[in-house]
mmCIF file of C-alpha atoms and ligand atoms in Angstrom:
data_model
loop_
_atom_site.group_PDB
_atom_site.id
_atom_site.type_symbol
_atom_site.label_atom_id
_atom_site.label_comp_id
_atom_site.label_asym_id
_atom_site.label_seq_id
_atom_site.Cartn_x
_atom_site.Cartn_y
_atom_site.Cartn_z
ATOM 1 C CA MET A 15 56.275 138.128 84.593
ATOM 2 C CA MET A 16 58.896 135.852 83.114
ATOM 3 C CA VAL A 17 61.715 135.081 85.482
ATOM 4 C CA GLU A 18 65.015 135.280 83.743
ATOM 5 C CA ILE A 19 67.465 132.604 84.784
ATOM 6 C CA VAL A 20 71.078 133.634 84.760
ATOM 7 C CA SER A 21 73.495 131.788 82.465
ATOM 8 C CA GLU A 22 76.088 129.370 83.774
ATOM 9 C CA SER A 23 78.927 131.370 82.235
ATOM 10 C CA LYS A 24 77.740 134.438 84.160
ATOM 11 C CA VAL A 25 77.920 132.443 87.429
ATOM 12 C CA TRP A 26 81.456 131.295 86.575
ATOM 13 C CA GLU A 27 82.347 134.949 86.038
ATOM 14 C CA TRP A 28 80.972 135.867 89.464
ATOM 15 C CA LEU A 29 82.800 133.035 91.163
ATOM 16 C CA ASN A 30 85.979 134.115 89.421
ATOM 17 C CA GLU A 31 85.677 137.301 91.499
ATOM 18 C CA VAL A 32 85.968 135.298 94.756
ATOM 19 C CA PRO A 33 89.623 135.401 95.804
ATOM 20 C CA ASP A 34 91.592 132.637 97.514
ATOM 21 C CA PRO A 35 91.663 133.960 101.107
ATOM 22 C CA GLU A 36 95.348 133.088 101.484
ATOM 23 C CA ILE A 37 96.568 134.050 98.003
ATOM 24 C CA PRO A 38 94.296 136.925 97.014
ATOM 25 C CA VAL A 39 95.741 137.349 93.486
ATOM 26 C CA ILE A 40 94.054 134.169 92.325
ATOM 27 C CA SER A 41 90.392 133.165 92.502
ATOM 28 C CA VAL A 42 88.739 130.000 93.754
ATOM 29 C CA VAL A 43 87.954 129.174 90.128
ATOM 30 C CA GLU A 44 91.564 129.645 88.988
ATOM 31 C CA LEU A 45 92.740 127.469 91.866
ATOM 32 C CA GLY A 46 90.478 124.674 90.621
ATOM 33 C CA VAL A 47 88.426 124.387 93.808
ATOM 34 C CA VAL A 48 85.090 124.982 92.022
ATOM 35 C CA ARG A 49 84.356 121.854 89.967
ATOM 36 C CA SER A 50 80.848 122.460 88.616
ATOM 37 C CA ILE A 51 77.692 124.526 88.932
ATOM 38 C CA ASN A 52 74.062 123.434 88.798
ATOM 39 C CA ILE A 53 71.563 126.258 88.422
ATOM 40 C CA LEU A 54 68.328 124.735 89.668
ATOM 41 C CA ASP A 55 66.153 127.803 89.155
ATOM 42 C CA ASP A 56 66.357 131.565 89.688
ATOM 43 C CA LYS A 57 66.592 131.150 93.481
ATOM 44 C CA ASN A 58 68.471 127.897 93.957
ATOM 45 C CA ILE A 59 71.946 126.867 92.927
ATOM 46 C CA GLU A 60 74.365 124.065 93.743
ATOM 47 C CA VAL A 61 78.132 124.569 93.612
ATOM 48 C CA VAL A 62 80.377 121.513 93.640
ATOM 49 C CA ILE A 63 83.776 122.078 95.230
ATOM 50 C CA THR A 64 86.825 119.973 96.048
ATOM 51 C CA PRO A 65 89.375 120.642 98.813
ATOM 52 C CA THR A 66 92.984 121.391 97.954
ATOM 53 C CA TYR A 67 94.327 119.609 101.049
ATOM 54 C CA SER A 68 92.169 117.452 103.356
ATOM 55 C CA GLY A 69 92.821 119.709 106.322
ATOM 56 C CA CYS A 70 92.978 123.037 104.498
ATOM 57 C CA PRO A 71 91.569 125.597 106.959
ATOM 58 C CA ALA A 72 90.733 127.917 104.050
ATOM 59 C CA MET A 73 87.979 125.588 102.819
ATOM 60 C CA ASN A 74 85.407 127.013 105.234
ATOM 61 C CA ILE A 75 86.269 130.518 104.071
ATOM 62 C CA PHE A 76 85.949 129.401 100.423
ATOM 63 C CA GLU A 77 82.464 128.119 101.195
ATOM 64 C CA GLU A 78 81.366 131.239 103.047
ATOM 65 C CA ASP A 79 82.732 133.538 100.338
ATOM 66 C CA ILE A 80 81.111 131.571 97.500
ATOM 67 C CA GLU A 81 77.781 131.595 99.299
ATOM 68 C CA LYS A 82 78.032 135.296 100.059
ATOM 69 C CA LYS A 83 78.851 136.177 96.457
ATOM 70 C CA LEU A 84 75.950 134.177 95.021
ATOM 71 C CA LYS A 85 73.493 135.578 97.563
ATOM 72 C CA GLU A 86 74.600 139.087 96.621
ATOM 73 C CA LYS A 87 73.756 138.164 93.046
ATOM 74 C CA GLY A 88 70.229 137.161 93.961
ATOM 75 C CA PHE A 89 70.238 133.467 94.785
ATOM 76 C CA GLU A 90 68.391 132.551 97.973
ATOM 77 C CA ASN A 91 69.737 129.064 98.516
ATOM 78 C CA VAL A 92 73.311 128.101 97.763
ATOM 79 C CA ALA A 93 74.003 124.404 98.271
ATOM 80 C CA LEU A 94 77.692 123.517 98.508
ATOM 81 C CA THR A 95 78.614 119.937 97.761
ATOM 82 C CA THR A 96 82.126 118.648 98.427
ATOM 83 C CA VAL A 97 83.589 115.902 96.269
ATOM 84 C CA LEU A 98 86.980 114.200 96.678
ATOM 85 C CA SER A 99 87.212 112.664 93.223
ATOM 86 C CA PRO A 100 89.011 113.479 91.031
ATOM 87 C CA ALA A 101 91.527 114.542 93.672
ATOM 88 C CA TRP A 102 92.647 118.146 93.367
ATOM 89 C CA THR A 103 95.995 118.608 91.651
ATOM 90 C CA THR A 104 98.195 121.617 90.954
ATOM 91 C CA ASP A 105 98.343 120.371 87.339
ATOM 92 C CA TRP A 106 94.877 121.941 86.887
ATOM 93 C CA ILE A 107 96.214 125.461 87.385
ATOM 94 C CA LYS A 108 96.514 127.208 84.024
ATOM 95 C CA ASP A 109 99.664 128.887 82.726
ATOM 96 C CA ASP A 110 98.394 132.475 83.028
ATOM 97 C CA VAL A 111 97.541 131.783 86.675
ATOM 98 C CA LEU A 112 101.021 130.369 87.271
ATOM 99 C CA ASP A 113 102.395 133.676 85.972
ATOM 100 C CA LYS A 114 100.180 135.580 88.419
ATOM 101 C CA LEU A 115 101.549 133.513 91.284
ATOM 102 C CA GLU A 116 105.130 134.242 90.275
ATOM 103 C CA LYS A 117 104.438 137.981 89.973
ATOM 104 C CA TYR A 118 102.873 137.891 93.443
ATOM 105 C CA GLY A 119 106.131 136.399 94.786
ATOM 106 C CA ILE A 120 105.216 132.729 95.068
ATOM 107 C CA ALA A 121 107.160 130.305 92.863
ATOM 108 C CA PRO A 122 104.512 128.392 90.864
ATOM 109 C CA PRO A 123 104.304 124.574 90.862
ATOM 110 C CA VAL A 124 106.677 122.912 88.403
ATOM 111 C CA LYS A 125 104.349 121.091 86.004
ATOM 112 C CA GLY A 126 104.286 117.334 85.833
ATOM 113 C CA THR A 127 106.165 116.744 89.081
ATOM 114 C CA ALA A 128 103.020 116.049 91.103
ATOM 115 C CA ASP A 129 103.184 112.299 91.300
ATOM 116 C CA LYS A 130 106.820 111.557 91.947
ATOM 117 C CA GLY A 131 107.918 108.852 94.367
ATOM 118 C CA ALA A 132 107.549 109.162 98.084
ATOM 119 C CA LEU A 133 111.135 108.573 99.109
ATOM 120 C CA PHE A 134 114.381 109.961 97.778
ATOM 121 C CA GLU A 135 113.030 109.719 94.243
ATOM 122 C CA SER A 136 111.906 113.248 93.667
ATOM 123 C CA GLY A 137 114.883 113.940 91.394
ATOM 124 C CA PRO A 138 116.390 117.320 90.577
ATOM 125 C CA LYS A 139 113.797 119.954 89.969
ATOM 126 C CA VAL A 140 114.421 123.598 89.166
ATOM 127 C CA VAL A 141 112.367 126.013 91.259
ATOM 128 C CA ARG A 142 113.004 129.515 89.989
ATOM 129 C CA CYS A 143 113.322 132.424 92.427
ATOM 130 C CA PRO A 144 110.232 134.620 91.852
ATOM 131 C CA LYS A 145 112.227 137.736 92.775
ATOM 132 C CA CYS A 146 115.488 137.578 90.768
ATOM 133 C CA LYS A 147 114.592 134.599 88.499
ATOM 134 C CA SER A 148 117.748 132.713 89.489
ATOM 135 C CA GLU A 149 117.510 128.968 89.063
ATOM 136 C CA THR A 150 119.979 128.316 91.882
ATOM 137 C CA THR A 151 117.668 127.823 94.838
ATOM 138 C CA VAL A 152 117.605 125.541 97.873
ATOM 139 C CA LEU A 153 114.691 123.747 99.519
ATOM 140 C CA VAL A 154 114.476 124.736 103.198
ATOM 141 C CA SER A 155 111.346 122.790 104.137
ATOM 142 C CA GLN A 156 108.616 120.855 102.329
ATOM 143 C CA PHE A 157 106.137 122.578 104.631
ATOM 144 C CA GLY A 158 105.416 126.288 104.786
ATOM 145 C CA SER A 159 102.973 128.883 106.065
ATOM 146 C CA THR A 160 100.019 127.103 104.440
ATOM 147 C CA ALA A 161 99.418 123.459 103.519
ATOM 148 C CA CYS A 162 100.036 124.141 99.837
ATOM 149 C CA LYS A 163 103.462 125.782 100.091
ATOM 150 C CA ALA A 164 107.090 124.776 100.656
ATOM 151 C CA LEU A 165 109.904 127.073 101.774
ATOM 152 C CA TYR A 166 112.923 127.872 99.591
ATOM 153 C CA THR A 167 115.885 130.206 99.727
ATOM 154 C CA CYS A 168 117.496 131.791 96.681
ATOM 155 C CA SER A 169 121.264 131.285 96.477
ATOM 156 C CA SER A 170 121.683 134.319 94.207
ATOM 157 C CA CYS A 171 119.694 137.094 95.906
ATOM 158 C CA HIS A 172 119.578 135.270 99.290
ATOM 159 C CA GLU A 173 115.885 135.999 99.731
ATOM 160 C CA PRO A 174 113.601 133.357 101.209
ATOM 161 C CA PHE A 175 110.499 132.596 99.148
ATOM 162 C CA GLU A 176 107.514 130.277 99.030
ATOM 163 C CA TYR A 177 106.962 127.561 96.459
ATOM 164 C CA PHE A 178 103.451 126.405 95.609
ATOM 165 C CA LYS A 179 104.219 122.726 95.814
ATOM 166 C CA CYS A 180 102.978 120.060 93.454
ATOM 167 C CA ILE A 181 100.397 117.618 94.572
ATOM 168 C CA MET B 13 79.526 89.858 109.080
ATOM 169 C CA GLU B 14 77.124 92.432 107.708
ATOM 170 C CA LEU B 15 78.662 94.926 105.245
ATOM 171 C CA ARG B 16 77.410 98.050 106.977
ATOM 172 C CA GLU B 17 78.806 96.986 110.338
ATOM 173 C CA ALA B 18 82.155 95.985 108.812
ATOM 174 C CA LEU B 19 82.514 99.210 106.823
ATOM 175 C CA TYR B 20 81.586 101.324 109.854
ATOM 176 C CA LYS B 21 84.260 99.687 111.976
ATOM 177 C CA TYR B 22 86.810 99.869 109.175
ATOM 178 C CA LEU B 23 86.223 103.614 108.806
ATOM 179 C CA LEU B 24 86.580 104.113 112.559
ATOM 180 C CA ARG B 25 89.942 102.335 112.469
ATOM 181 C CA ILE B 26 91.125 104.598 109.662
ATOM 182 C CA GLY B 27 89.682 107.813 111.063
ATOM 183 C CA ASP B 28 90.802 107.158 114.632
ATOM 184 C CA THR B 29 94.390 106.476 113.611
ATOM 185 C CA SER B 30 94.563 109.789 111.724
ATOM 186 C CA LEU B 31 92.808 111.669 114.502
ATOM 187 C CA ILE B 32 95.038 110.398 117.305
ATOM 188 C CA ALA B 33 98.261 110.732 115.285
ATOM 189 C CA GLY B 34 97.185 114.278 114.369
ATOM 190 C CA GLN B 35 96.454 115.132 117.997
ATOM 191 C CA ARG B 36 99.871 113.809 119.056
ATOM 192 C CA LEU B 37 101.700 115.860 116.437
ATOM 193 C CA ALA B 38 99.701 118.948 117.404
ATOM 194 C CA GLU B 39 101.445 118.754 120.797
ATOM 195 C CA TRP B 40 104.565 119.938 118.966
ATOM 196 C CA VAL B 41 103.019 123.371 118.334
ATOM 197 C CA SER B 42 105.591 125.933 119.496
ATOM 198 C CA GLU B 43 107.861 123.143 120.810
ATOM 199 C CA GLY B 44 109.598 122.178 117.539
ATOM 200 C CA PRO B 45 113.415 122.058 117.474
ATOM 201 C CA THR B 46 113.438 124.719 114.739
ATOM 202 C CA LEU B 47 110.745 127.017 113.368
ATOM 203 C CA GLU B 48 110.633 125.106 110.062
ATOM 204 C CA GLU B 49 110.194 121.799 111.860
ATOM 205 C CA ASP B 50 107.503 123.216 114.102
ATOM 206 C CA ILE B 51 105.610 124.264 110.990
ATOM 207 C CA ALA B 52 106.241 120.933 109.260
ATOM 208 C CA LEU B 53 104.976 118.735 112.109
ATOM 209 C CA THR B 54 101.862 120.821 112.583
ATOM 210 C CA ASN B 55 101.163 120.908 108.829
ATOM 211 C CA ILE B 56 101.275 117.115 108.883
ATOM 212 C CA SER B 57 98.963 117.189 111.893
ATOM 213 C CA LEU B 58 96.511 119.336 109.952
ATOM 214 C CA ASP B 59 96.492 116.934 106.992
ATOM 215 C CA LEU B 60 95.808 114.069 109.398
ATOM 216 C CA PHE B 61 92.897 115.941 110.989
ATOM 217 C CA GLY B 62 91.465 116.549 107.529
ATOM 218 C CA GLN B 63 91.735 112.859 106.704
ATOM 219 C CA ALA B 64 90.150 111.979 110.052
ATOM 220 C CA ARG B 65 87.204 114.279 109.316
ATOM 221 C CA ALA B 66 86.612 112.663 105.931
ATOM 222 C CA ALA B 67 86.789 109.119 107.341
ATOM 223 C CA LEU B 68 84.703 109.802 110.446
ATOM 224 C CA SER B 69 81.976 111.724 108.642
ATOM 225 C CA TYR B 70 81.705 108.803 106.226
ATOM 226 C CA ALA B 71 81.604 106.418 109.205
ATOM 227 C CA ALA B 72 78.719 108.416 110.691
ATOM 228 C CA GLU B 73 76.884 108.254 107.364
ATOM 229 C CA VAL B 74 77.409 104.490 107.058
ATOM 230 C CA GLN B 75 76.222 103.899 110.618
ATOM 231 C CA GLY B 76 73.070 105.905 109.882
ATOM 232 C CA LYS B 77 72.134 106.562 113.486
ATOM 233 C CA GLY B 78 72.461 110.323 113.505
ATOM 234 C CA ALA B 79 76.096 110.451 114.600
ATOM 235 C CA THR B 80 78.415 113.113 113.167
ATOM 236 C CA GLU B 81 82.187 113.411 112.822
ATOM 237 C CA ASP B 82 82.058 115.524 116.000
ATOM 238 C CA SER B 83 79.970 113.157 118.096
ATOM 239 C CA LEU B 84 82.221 110.263 117.070
ATOM 240 C CA THR B 85 85.278 112.265 118.048
ATOM 241 C CA TYR B 86 84.087 113.795 121.306
ATOM 242 C CA LEU B 87 81.690 111.269 122.742
ATOM 243 C CA ARG B 88 83.239 107.837 122.338
ATOM 244 C CA SER B 89 85.141 106.343 125.241
ATOM 245 C CA GLU B 90 88.571 104.757 125.139
ATOM 246 C CA ARG B 91 87.403 101.215 124.404
ATOM 247 C CA GLU B 92 85.325 102.510 121.477
ATOM 248 C CA TYR B 93 88.426 103.916 119.762
ATOM 249 C CA TYR B 94 90.196 101.706 117.211
ATOM 250 C CA ASN B 95 93.358 103.643 116.331
ATOM 251 C CA THR B 96 96.714 101.909 116.023
ATOM 252 C CA LEU B 97 98.692 101.730 119.267
ATOM 253 C CA LEU B 98 101.571 103.328 117.383
ATOM 254 C CA SER B 99 99.574 106.523 116.849
ATOM 255 C CA GLU B 100 98.889 107.070 120.558
ATOM 256 C CA LEU B 101 102.436 106.661 121.874
ATOM 257 C CA PRO B 102 103.931 109.735 123.552
ATOM 258 C CA ASN B 103 106.032 112.078 121.444
ATOM 259 C CA GLY B 104 109.133 111.533 123.579
ATOM 260 C CA ASN B 105 112.181 113.285 122.156
ATOM 261 C CA PHE B 106 112.345 114.408 118.530
ATOM 262 C CA ALA B 107 113.808 111.062 117.386
ATOM 263 C CA ASN B 108 110.923 109.182 119.073
ATOM 264 C CA THR B 109 108.385 111.345 117.266
ATOM 265 C CA ILE B 110 110.166 110.836 113.951
ATOM 266 C CA ALA B 111 110.412 107.063 114.474
ATOM 267 C CA ASN B 112 106.733 106.712 115.409
ATOM 268 C CA GLN B 113 105.597 108.986 112.636
ATOM 269 C CA PHE B 114 107.861 107.430 109.988
ATOM 270 C CA LEU B 115 106.619 103.888 110.684
ATOM 271 C CA ASN B 116 103.035 105.182 110.624
ATOM 272 C CA ASP B 117 103.602 107.157 107.384
ATOM 273 C CA ALA B 118 105.102 104.129 105.623
ATOM 274 C CA TYR B 119 102.062 102.113 106.704
ATOM 275 C CA LEU B 120 99.539 104.727 105.596
ATOM 276 C CA TYR B 121 101.355 105.304 102.312
ATOM 277 C CA HIS B 122 101.067 101.663 101.249
ATOM 278 C CA PHE B 123 97.623 101.215 102.813
ATOM 279 C CA TYR B 124 96.114 104.211 101.002
ATOM 280 C CA THR B 125 97.843 103.292 97.739
ATOM 281 C CA ALA B 126 96.113 99.897 97.879
ATOM 282 C CA LEU B 127 92.817 101.301 99.184
ATOM 283 C CA GLY B 128 92.691 103.626 96.163
ATOM 284 C CA LYS B 129 91.589 100.540 94.197
ATOM 285 C CA SER B 130 88.693 99.816 96.560
ATOM 286 C CA LYS B 131 85.346 98.956 94.995
ATOM 287 C CA ASP B 132 83.742 101.382 97.418
ATOM 288 C CA GLU B 133 84.012 104.568 95.358
ATOM 289 C CA LYS B 134 83.914 106.905 98.305
ATOM 290 C CA LEU B 135 86.620 105.015 100.145
ATOM 291 C CA ALA B 136 88.750 104.919 96.991
ATOM 292 C CA ALA B 137 88.374 108.685 96.442
ATOM 293 C CA PHE B 138 89.343 109.331 100.059
ATOM 294 C CA ALA B 139 92.421 107.090 99.747
ATOM 295 C CA ILE B 140 93.602 108.623 96.457
ATOM 296 C CA LYS B 141 93.296 112.080 97.990
ATOM 297 C CA SER B 142 95.053 111.075 101.224
ATOM 298 C CA VAL B 143 98.005 109.306 99.646
ATOM 299 C CA LYS B 144 99.021 112.526 97.892
ATOM 300 C CA GLU B 145 99.454 114.131 101.298
ATOM 301 C CA VAL B 146 100.988 111.123 103.014
ATOM 302 C CA ARG B 147 103.632 110.987 100.276
ATOM 303 C CA TYR B 148 104.978 114.306 101.562
ATOM 304 C CA HIS B 149 104.799 113.141 105.173
ATOM 305 C CA LEU B 150 106.735 109.975 104.416
ATOM 306 C CA ARG B 151 109.376 111.858 102.492
ATOM 307 C CA HIS B 152 109.776 114.236 105.400
ATOM 308 C CA THR B 153 110.052 111.668 108.198
ATOM 309 C CA GLY B 154 112.074 109.233 106.048
ATOM 310 C CA GLU B 155 114.652 111.935 105.380
ATOM 311 C CA TRP B 156 114.846 112.708 109.098
ATOM 312 C CA VAL B 157 115.428 109.042 109.959
ATOM 313 C CA VAL B 158 118.405 109.079 107.576
ATOM 314 C CA ARG B 159 119.673 112.440 108.764
ATOM 315 C CA LEU B 160 119.584 111.462 112.433
ATOM 316 C CA GLY B 161 120.643 107.833 111.921
ATOM 317 C CA ASP B 162 123.550 108.666 109.654
ATOM 318 C CA GLY B 163 124.411 111.770 111.665
ATOM 319 C CA THR B 164 126.411 112.322 114.834
ATOM 320 C CA GLU B 165 127.035 109.604 117.398
ATOM 321 C CA GLU B 166 124.410 111.110 119.664
ATOM 322 C CA SER B 167 121.737 111.484 116.984
ATOM 323 C CA LYS B 168 122.425 107.955 115.764
ATOM 324 C CA ASN B 169 122.038 106.527 119.274
ATOM 325 C CA LYS B 170 118.799 108.393 119.777
ATOM 326 C CA MET B 171 117.404 107.277 116.428
ATOM 327 C CA GLN B 172 118.380 103.651 117.073
ATOM 328 C CA SER B 173 116.805 103.698 120.555
ATOM 329 C CA ALA B 174 113.653 105.285 119.180
ATOM 330 C CA ILE B 175 113.253 102.547 116.563
ATOM 331 C CA ASP B 176 114.044 99.838 119.147
ATOM 332 C CA ASP B 177 111.529 101.271 121.630
ATOM 333 C CA VAL B 178 108.638 101.453 119.216
ATOM 334 C CA TRP B 179 109.203 98.175 117.390
ATOM 335 C CA MET B 180 106.938 96.080 119.627
ATOM 336 C CA PHE B 181 103.975 98.206 118.518
ATOM 337 C CA THR B 182 104.423 97.597 114.781
ATOM 338 C CA GLY B 183 102.783 94.151 114.767
ATOM 339 C CA ASP B 184 99.484 95.825 115.729
ATOM 340 C CA LEU B 185 99.389 97.613 112.354
ATOM 341 C CA PHE B 186 98.909 94.391 110.420
ATOM 342 C CA GLU B 187 96.433 92.463 112.608
ATOM 343 C CA MET B 188 93.200 91.497 110.849
ATOM 344 C CA ASP B 189 89.820 90.105 111.908
ATOM 345 C CA GLU B 190 86.397 89.399 110.384
ATOM 346 C CA VAL B 191 85.953 93.093 109.546
ATOM 347 C CA ASP B 192 88.931 92.888 107.185
ATOM 348 C CA GLU B 193 87.935 89.476 105.865
ATOM 349 C CA THR B 194 84.412 90.644 105.033
ATOM 350 C CA LEU B 195 85.652 93.706 103.177
ATOM 351 C CA ILE B 196 88.541 91.981 101.395
ATOM 352 C CA GLU B 197 86.111 89.419 100.048
ATOM 353 C CA MET B 198 83.961 92.212 98.599
ATOM 354 C CA GLY B 199 86.912 94.019 97.034
ATOM 355 C CA ILE B 200 86.463 96.950 99.424
ATOM 356 C CA GLY B 201 89.167 96.340 102.023
ATOM 357 C CA VAL B 202 92.902 95.790 101.815
ATOM 358 C CA ASP B 203 94.866 92.649 102.691
ATOM 359 C CA LEU B 204 97.265 93.837 105.381
ATOM 360 C CA ASN B 205 99.615 90.916 104.696
ATOM 361 C CA GLU B 206 100.368 92.567 101.371
ATOM 362 C CA ILE B 207 100.779 95.954 103.028
ATOM 363 C CA LYS B 208 103.239 94.335 105.435
ATOM 364 C CA ARG B 209 105.472 93.277 102.533
ATOM 365 C CA SER B 210 105.541 96.756 100.978
ATOM 366 C CA TRP B 211 106.012 98.312 104.410
ATOM 367 C CA ASP B 212 108.981 96.016 105.081
ATOM 368 C CA THR B 213 110.622 97.053 101.813
ATOM 369 C CA THR B 214 110.205 100.767 102.508
ATOM 370 C CA VAL B 215 111.279 100.532 106.138
ATOM 371 C CA ASN B 216 114.311 98.365 105.358
ATOM 372 C CA LYS B 217 115.411 100.726 102.612
ATOM 373 C CA VAL B 218 115.286 103.756 104.889
ATOM 374 C CA LEU B 219 116.846 102.053 107.916
ATOM 375 C CA GLU B 220 119.681 100.742 105.777
ATOM 376 C CA ARG B 221 120.364 104.172 104.368
ATOM 377 C CA ALA B 222 120.216 105.556 107.901
ATOM 378 C CA THR B 223 122.693 102.902 109.138
ATOM 379 C CA ILE B 224 120.097 101.877 111.722
ATOM 380 C CA THR B 225 119.767 98.218 112.665
ATOM 381 C CA ARG B 226 116.295 96.833 112.164
ATOM 382 C CA PRO B 227 115.171 95.222 115.437
ATOM 383 C CA GLU B 228 114.264 91.537 115.531
ATOM 384 C CA ASP B 229 110.522 90.871 115.580
ATOM 385 C CA GLY B 230 109.885 89.706 119.150
ATOM 386 C CA TYR B 231 106.867 90.104 121.400
ATOM 387 C CA MET B 232 104.327 92.389 119.734
ATOM 388 C CA GLN B 233 101.776 94.343 121.736
ATOM 389 C CA THR B 234 98.443 94.468 119.906
ATOM 390 C CA GLY B 235 94.921 95.638 120.703
ATOM 391 C CA ARG B 236 93.757 97.970 117.934
ATOM 392 C CA LEU B 237 91.059 95.612 116.655
ATOM 393 C CA ASP B 238 89.304 95.353 120.011
ATOM 394 C CA GLY B 239 89.874 98.880 121.274
ATOM 395 C CA GLN B 240 92.478 97.755 123.807
ATOM 396 C CA HIS B 241 94.949 100.552 124.279
ATOM 397 C CA THR B 242 98.117 101.532 126.051
ATOM 398 C CA GLU B 243 97.689 103.730 129.115
ATOM 399 C CA TYR B 244 98.328 106.782 126.924
ATOM 400 C CA LEU B 245 95.065 107.007 124.976
ATOM 401 C CA GLY B 246 92.957 107.913 128.006
ATOM 402 C CA HIS B 247 95.125 110.966 128.607
ATOM 403 C CA ILE B 248 94.806 112.090 124.999
ATOM 404 C CA LEU B 249 91.024 111.734 125.101
ATOM 405 C CA SER B 250 90.682 113.566 128.398
ATOM 406 C CA GLU B 251 92.312 116.571 126.775
ATOM 407 C CA LEU B 252 90.624 116.177 123.361
ATOM 408 C CA GLN B 253 87.124 115.639 124.774
ATOM 409 C CA TYR B 254 87.202 117.819 127.864
ATOM 410 C CA LEU B 255 85.175 120.725 126.517
ATOM 411 C CA GLN B 256 82.354 118.649 125.016
ATOM 412 C CA ARG B 257 82.164 116.473 128.115
ATOM 413 C CA ALA B 258 82.069 119.446 130.488
ATOM 414 C CA HIS B 259 79.757 121.569 128.322
ATOM 415 C CA PRO B 260 77.778 119.177 126.099
ATOM 416 C CA GLY B 261 76.898 120.671 122.735
ATOM 417 C CA ALA B 262 79.038 123.776 123.197
ATOM 418 C CA GLU B 263 79.671 125.611 119.921
ATOM 419 C CA TRP B 264 81.934 128.421 118.779
HETATM 420 ZN ZN1 LIG C 21 116.605 135.289 93.981
#
């Protein structure tokens, strides 16, 4: 019997069903954590991933969930390889995914602000309130409930909200 | 000096500094002056642990004797640790923590920026990744130095004392030996004399803005290169390593 090997685009589709454990409206693929796929044969596959932040505690969950999904789909061995280069950046997140983040209540990263200076050089940047869309908002802290988010407060509706910060 | 030996030691110096600084900051869990600051300091701690894991697992690979990031962390004794003295100093009050962390962040920021051009691809990738995170750390602690220094009389006094107290440990950051020389020659390592110049510029800029007087360079306590520590590292390790020492090989 001929063994049919699944296509790479099918595997991408499956992985796109694996949600980010901390932001379930987006998938590990949309986040940019999955870099490439090598289908070795019908039983063996390698998935190359990159961490968002060096110490991101969600990375282990990403790995477990990816492995679980691919085993459900019939692979017996799922090898996960971690690479650090190119370094993960929020600039990889596509526009439609940014919209999903905003609808979920997290202000999406402001494009192109990822590599600004380290000290006092970040310049004015408009972070729009995901709830009332006001552009008058105030940074409360560069660090939030997860490594990838900062805390803001809206000056118009007075609600606190999270900002998916640029890196 | 042989490349493998030099690179192994270099990676321990990098990984140990992140590990010990991360462990120190983790002591702030639930003790922060405000909820936001509690979260900030422990987020920075988490980034540092992540960087330590990357550096130490690479060190284990380079050594090639079956060590792992865990065995290097839990089973080396005090004299086998090569972190900066700055990273092991007690947290003290909030201004002490900010001073220690700021001087360390400024160092790591310039060090990783330069290391990103290393001819060792893995080291370069690690540095390029790390500097993105350290940029946020430096911005955070730099802003606090200014806020406290240019704040009330009390906060200014505390910030000035904190900088004065820690200054004698800053010379240790820039000491070099044959490990550095070997790797600089091969285009892998970084010349810390150059890092010192960039560090000076950053530190001076922040201290000036904070209206804090930069201390004179006097006696400098060093020891990082040879694993000679202050009395504080032993206490950190006894807490960090307790479980693996008492129950070898214990797992979750
Ligand atoms: Zn609002």
